[in-house]
Amino acid sequence: MIKVILQGHDNYYGIVDVVRLFYGPCREDRENGCVVCDNGPDMTLISAADTSSELPVNRQVKRDLYVRLSEITGITAPWGCLTGIRPTVVACEENFDYRALMDKYFVREDKARLACTCAQLEQQIARKASQKLNVYAGVPFCPGRCAYCSFIAQDVMKHLDRLHDYAKALILEMNTLAPYIDETPGTLYMGGGTPTVFDESDMSAVLGAMREAFRTGEQTEFTVEAGRPDTITEGKLRAMRDNGAGRICINPQTMRDETLRKINRAHTAADVIRTYEMSRKMGFEVINMDLIAGLKYETADDFLESVKKVAELDPENITIHTLYKKRRAGMSRDDVLNTDGRGDVDKAVREAYEYLFNKGYVPYYMYRQKDTELGLENTGFCKPGTHNVYNVAMMSYDSSVLSVGAGAMSKRAFPDGRYERCPNVKDVSLYINEAEQCARKKISFFDLRRSGR
Ligand code: SF4
């Protein structure tokens, strides 16, 4: 058992993050002033605040512990002692100087450069995002559960019989908000779950209500996360296009049929290609495709093959996720590729990035989630000029997002840098009954006035 005793600081959270990088899950023991991890060798370490350090204490203690554990294990992490979900924030603080990230936080050069490149683009896009309202509509349903899903996977299938009622509730929430919306939002994003789980008629009704309520214009970036190819039909694509959605996401996750079967995705790589071509013919301006690195059953070479197959289709955006594991995912942490060898996911991600750079894609936003192998990140790539503003708005502390749907979280950014959150009820049945109250709560949260339209 490993015990790290905190002295002169209370950054339990940061210490847990660093220990987790090396030894997996661990816990805070605030009563005894320490962090404990049941894996790894028996040892007790002291994490002491050093007031003479150039770094703030919360970062200094993480750095010192990282250095010590790195010496003990011989392991270095690609992001060094940066464990937060937004390394780009630190890159901004360091004025996009990748060497500062390397020197102060032991970030590996490729990651330091990535953070600085993304941070610069993110900053420009976030400026644009903060000038207008951004709108999110959530559809927390899926027709089946992917084995790796850690989001709302159990809930997503539970209420499939309530889809039509859910569509009506979403429309009611948007219609209640409509008289209070006096300017066209900069971005609209319909996400999930899998929004295309609606039948064609509900899909069309919800998108139409979205367009009407928020008065989308030529300039509005309107994205629908079409998600799983097995739910996409020509009729649904037409409904998207006819209601002003110029961007869609088609997410293969992998282009290997064998893996798709094993992770419980009810489509093949051929379905991905067919859906992509159908969408292209339909005239969508931007198509994004998501892939996941680190799936069990796949080597780094397999992953690179998927990246190449997707890039051959020539989508404007490709997003590379690293598999992570939360409590509700069907796969365990050990299902992550090569947990004993460490490095294959890293290799997979590195090679994928290199390939995409060479194909002319640029990284424009990134974030990290807990419990990815080696603390690896998710990165959105785009062909220059085709970035998705909403993806940056949702992460930015300066942008407001008005969200509708069960469990949807709105956030309001204030000019003084503060921001507040306002959640909708999470339970689908409750939401269906309370959609109008959800809208009223947001009218007050955003301090919206009747627009007179
Ligand atoms: S499509 Fe997405 S939200 Fe739905 S089960 Fe799969 S991973 Fe989870």
Coordinates of C-alpha atoms in Angstrom, one line a residue, residues 110-366:
D110 CA 5.1 16.6 -28.7
K111 CA 2.4 17.1 -26.1
A112 CA 3.8 20.5 -25.2
R113 CA 3.7 21.6 -28.8
L114 CA 0.2 20.2 -29.2
A115 CA -1.1 22.1 -26.2
C116 CA 0.4 25.4 -27.4
T117 CA -1.0 24.9 -31.0
C118 CA -4.4 24.0 -29.7
A119 CA -4.4 26.8 -27.1
Q120 CA -3.7 29.5 -29.7
L121 CA -6.5 28.3 -32.0
E122 CA -8.9 27.7 -29.0
Q123 CA -8.3 31.2 -27.8
Q124 CA -9.3 32.7 -31.2
I125 CA -12.3 30.5 -31.5
A126 CA -13.4 31.1 -27.9
R127 CA -13.4 34.8 -28.5
K128 CA -15.9 34.3 -31.3
A129 CA -17.9 31.9 -29.2
S130 CA -18.2 34.3 -26.3
Q131 CA -19.8 37.0 -28.5
K132 CA -23.1 35.0 -29.0
L133 CA -25.3 32.6 -27.2
N134 CA -24.6 28.9 -27.8
V135 CA -27.4 26.4 -27.7
Y136 CA -27.3 22.7 -26.9
A137 CA -30.1 20.2 -27.2
G138 CA -29.5 16.8 -25.6
V139 CA -31.0 13.4 -26.6
P140 CA -29.8 10.9 -24.0
F141 CA -31.0 7.8 -25.8
C142 CA -29.2 5.1 -27.7
P143 CA -30.6 2.0 -29.5
G144 CA -28.0 -0.2 -27.7
R145 CA -25.1 0.2 -25.4
C146 CA -21.5 0.3 -26.6
A147 CA -19.2 -1.8 -24.4
Y148 CA -16.9 1.1 -23.6
C149 CA -19.6 3.6 -22.9
S150 CA -19.2 5.4 -19.6
F151 CA -21.5 8.3 -20.1
I152 CA -25.2 7.7 -19.5
A153 CA -25.2 4.2 -21.1
Q154 CA -27.6 2.6 -18.8
D155 CA -30.1 5.3 -18.9
V156 CA -29.9 5.7 -22.6
M157 CA -31.7 2.4 -23.3
K158 CA -34.1 2.4 -20.4
H159 CA -36.6 4.8 -21.8
L160 CA -36.6 4.0 -25.5
D161 CA -40.4 3.6 -25.5
R162 CA -40.6 7.2 -24.4
L163 CA -38.8 8.7 -27.4
H164 CA -41.9 10.3 -28.9
D165 CA -42.9 11.9 -25.5
Y166 CA -39.3 13.1 -25.2
A167 CA -39.4 14.7 -28.6
K168 CA -42.6 16.5 -27.6
A169 CA -41.0 17.6 -24.3
L170 CA -38.0 19.0 -26.1
I171 CA -40.2 20.9 -28.4
L172 CA -42.2 22.3 -25.5
E173 CA -39.1 23.4 -23.7
M174 CA -37.8 25.2 -26.9
N175 CA -41.2 26.7 -27.6
T176 CA -41.4 28.1 -24.1
L177 CA -38.0 29.7 -24.5
A178 CA -38.6 31.0 -28.0
P179 CA -40.3 34.3 -27.1
Y180 CA -37.3 35.2 -24.9
I181 CA -34.7 34.6 -27.6
D182 CA -34.0 38.0 -29.2
E183 CA -30.8 37.2 -31.1
T184 CA -29.8 34.3 -33.3
P185 CA -27.3 32.1 -31.4
G186 CA -23.9 31.7 -32.8
T187 CA -24.0 27.9 -32.5
L188 CA -26.6 25.2 -32.2
Y189 CA -25.6 21.6 -31.3
M190 CA -27.8 18.6 -31.0
G191 CA -25.9 15.9 -29.2
G192 CA -26.5 12.7 -27.2
G193 CA -26.7 9.8 -26.7
T194 CA -27.6 9.4 -30.3
P195 CA -30.0 12.0 -31.6
T196 CA -30.7 10.0 -34.7
V197 CA -32.4 7.4 -32.6
F198 CA -35.6 9.5 -33.2
D199 CA -37.8 8.3 -36.1
E200 CA -37.8 10.5 -39.2
S201 CA -41.0 12.3 -38.2
D202 CA -39.8 13.2 -34.6
M203 CA -36.4 14.1 -35.9
S204 CA -37.9 16.5 -38.4
A205 CA -40.3 18.0 -35.7
V206 CA -37.5 18.5 -33.2
L207 CA -35.1 20.1 -35.7
G208 CA -37.8 22.3 -37.1
A209 CA -38.7 23.5 -33.5
M210 CA -35.0 24.1 -32.9
R211 CA -34.7 26.2 -36.1
E212 CA -37.8 28.2 -35.3
A213 CA -37.2 28.7 -31.6
F214 CA -33.7 30.0 -32.1
R215 CA -34.2 31.6 -35.5
T216 CA -31.2 30.0 -37.2
G217 CA -29.6 32.1 -39.9
E218 CA -27.0 31.6 -42.6
Q219 CA -24.3 32.4 -40.0
T220 CA -25.4 29.9 -37.4
E221 CA -23.2 26.9 -37.0
F222 CA -25.8 24.1 -36.6
T223 CA -24.4 20.7 -35.8
V224 CA -26.2 17.4 -35.4
E225 CA -24.3 14.5 -33.8
A226 CA -25.7 11.8 -36.0
G227 CA -23.4 9.3 -34.2
R228 CA -24.1 5.7 -35.0
P229 CA -24.4 4.9 -38.7
D230 CA -27.0 2.2 -37.9
T231 CA -29.4 5.0 -36.9
I232 CA -28.9 7.3 -39.9
T233 CA -31.3 7.3 -42.8
E234 CA -31.7 9.4 -45.8
G235 CA -34.9 10.9 -44.5
K236 CA -33.2 11.9 -41.2
L237 CA -30.3 13.5 -43.1
R238 CA -32.7 15.4 -45.3
A239 CA -34.5 16.6 -42.1
M240 CA -31.2 17.9 -40.8
R241 CA -30.2 19.6 -44.0
D242 CA -33.7 21.1 -44.6
N243 CA -33.7 22.6 -41.1
G244 CA -30.4 24.3 -41.5
A245 CA -27.9 21.8 -40.0
G246 CA -24.8 22.2 -42.1
R247 CA -22.6 20.0 -39.9
I248 CA -22.9 16.4 -38.8
C249 CA -20.9 13.8 -36.9
I250 CA -20.7 10.3 -38.1
N251 CA -18.8 8.3 -35.5
P252 CA -17.2 5.0 -36.6
Q253 CA -14.9 4.7 -33.5
T254 CA -13.0 2.0 -35.3
M255 CA -13.1 0.8 -38.9
R256 CA -12.5 -2.8 -37.9
D257 CA -15.6 -5.0 -38.2
E258 CA -14.3 -7.4 -35.7
T259 CA -13.8 -4.7 -33.0
L260 CA -17.2 -3.1 -33.9
R261 CA -18.9 -6.4 -33.1
K262 CA -17.0 -6.9 -29.9
I263 CA -17.8 -3.4 -28.6
N264 CA -21.5 -4.0 -29.4
R265 CA -21.8 -1.5 -32.2
A266 CA -24.6 -2.7 -34.6
H267 CA -22.9 -1.5 -37.8
T268 CA -19.9 -2.3 -40.0
A269 CA -17.2 -0.2 -41.5
A270 CA -19.1 -0.5 -44.8
D271 CA -22.1 1.1 -43.2
V272 CA -19.9 4.0 -42.1
I273 CA -18.7 4.6 -45.7
R274 CA -22.2 4.3 -47.1
T275 CA -23.6 6.8 -44.6
Y276 CA -20.7 9.1 -45.2
E277 CA -21.2 9.0 -48.9
M278 CA -25.0 9.6 -48.5
S279 CA -24.3 12.6 -46.3
R280 CA -21.8 14.0 -48.8
K281 CA -24.3 13.7 -51.6
M282 CA -26.8 15.5 -49.4
G283 CA -24.4 18.5 -49.3
F284 CA -23.4 18.9 -45.6
E285 CA -20.6 21.4 -45.4
V286 CA -18.6 19.8 -42.6
I287 CA -18.5 16.1 -41.5
N288 CA -16.8 15.1 -38.3
M289 CA -15.8 11.5 -37.6
D290 CA -14.8 10.2 -34.1
L291 CA -12.3 7.4 -33.5
I292 CA -11.2 5.8 -30.2
A293 CA -7.6 4.9 -29.5
G294 CA -7.0 2.2 -26.9
L295 CA -9.9 -0.2 -27.5
K296 CA -9.2 -3.7 -26.4
Y297 CA -8.6 -6.1 -29.2
E298 CA -6.7 -3.4 -31.2
T299 CA -3.0 -2.7 -31.6
A300 CA -1.5 0.6 -32.5
D301 CA -1.3 -0.5 -36.1
D302 CA -4.9 -1.5 -36.1
F303 CA -5.8 2.0 -34.9
L304 CA -3.6 3.7 -37.5
E305 CA -5.4 1.6 -40.2
S306 CA -8.7 3.0 -39.0
V307 CA -7.4 6.5 -39.0
K308 CA -6.2 6.1 -42.6
K309 CA -9.5 4.6 -43.7
V310 CA -11.4 7.5 -42.2
A311 CA -8.9 10.1 -43.6
E312 CA -9.3 8.6 -47.0
L313 CA -13.0 9.6 -46.9
D314 CA -11.7 13.2 -46.5
P315 CA -14.0 14.5 -43.8
E316 CA -13.3 18.1 -42.7
N317 CA -13.0 17.1 -39.0
I318 CA -11.6 14.0 -37.3
T319 CA -11.6 13.7 -33.5
I320 CA -9.3 11.3 -31.8
H321 CA -10.5 10.1 -28.4
T322 CA -8.5 8.0 -25.9
L323 CA -10.5 5.3 -24.2
Y324 CA -11.3 6.1 -20.6
K325 CA -13.2 4.2 -18.1
K326 CA -15.8 5.4 -15.6
R327 CA -17.8 3.3 -13.2
R328 CA -20.7 2.5 -15.6
A329 CA -18.7 1.4 -18.6
G330 CA -19.0 -2.3 -19.5
M331 CA -15.3 -2.6 -20.0
S332 CA -13.0 -2.5 -17.1
R333 CA -9.8 -0.4 -16.8
D334 CA -7.8 -3.6 -17.7
D335 CA -9.7 -3.7 -20.9
V336 CA -7.7 -0.7 -22.1
L337 CA -5.2 -1.7 -24.6
N338 CA -1.9 -2.9 -23.3
T339 CA -2.2 -1.9 -19.7
D340 CA 0.9 -4.0 -18.8
G341 CA 3.2 -2.8 -21.5
R342 CA 2.2 0.9 -21.3
G343 CA 3.0 2.8 -24.4
D344 CA 0.9 1.2 -27.2
V345 CA -2.0 3.6 -26.8
D346 CA 0.6 6.4 -26.6
K347 CA 2.1 5.1 -29.8
A348 CA -1.3 4.7 -31.5
V349 CA -2.2 8.3 -30.7
R350 CA 1.2 9.7 -31.7
E351 CA 1.2 7.9 -35.1
A352 CA -2.4 9.0 -35.7
Y353 CA -1.5 12.6 -35.0
E354 CA 1.5 12.5 -37.3
Y355 CA -0.6 11.0 -40.1
L356 CA -3.3 13.6 -39.7
F357 CA -0.7 16.5 -39.6
N358 CA 0.8 15.2 -42.8
K359 CA -2.7 15.1 -44.4
G360 CA -3.2 18.8 -43.6
Y361 CA -5.4 18.5 -40.5
V362 CA -4.7 20.9 -37.6
P363 CA -5.5 20.3 -33.9
Y364 CA -7.9 23.0 -32.6
Y365 CA -9.2 21.8 -29.3
M366 CA -8.3 19.3 -26.8

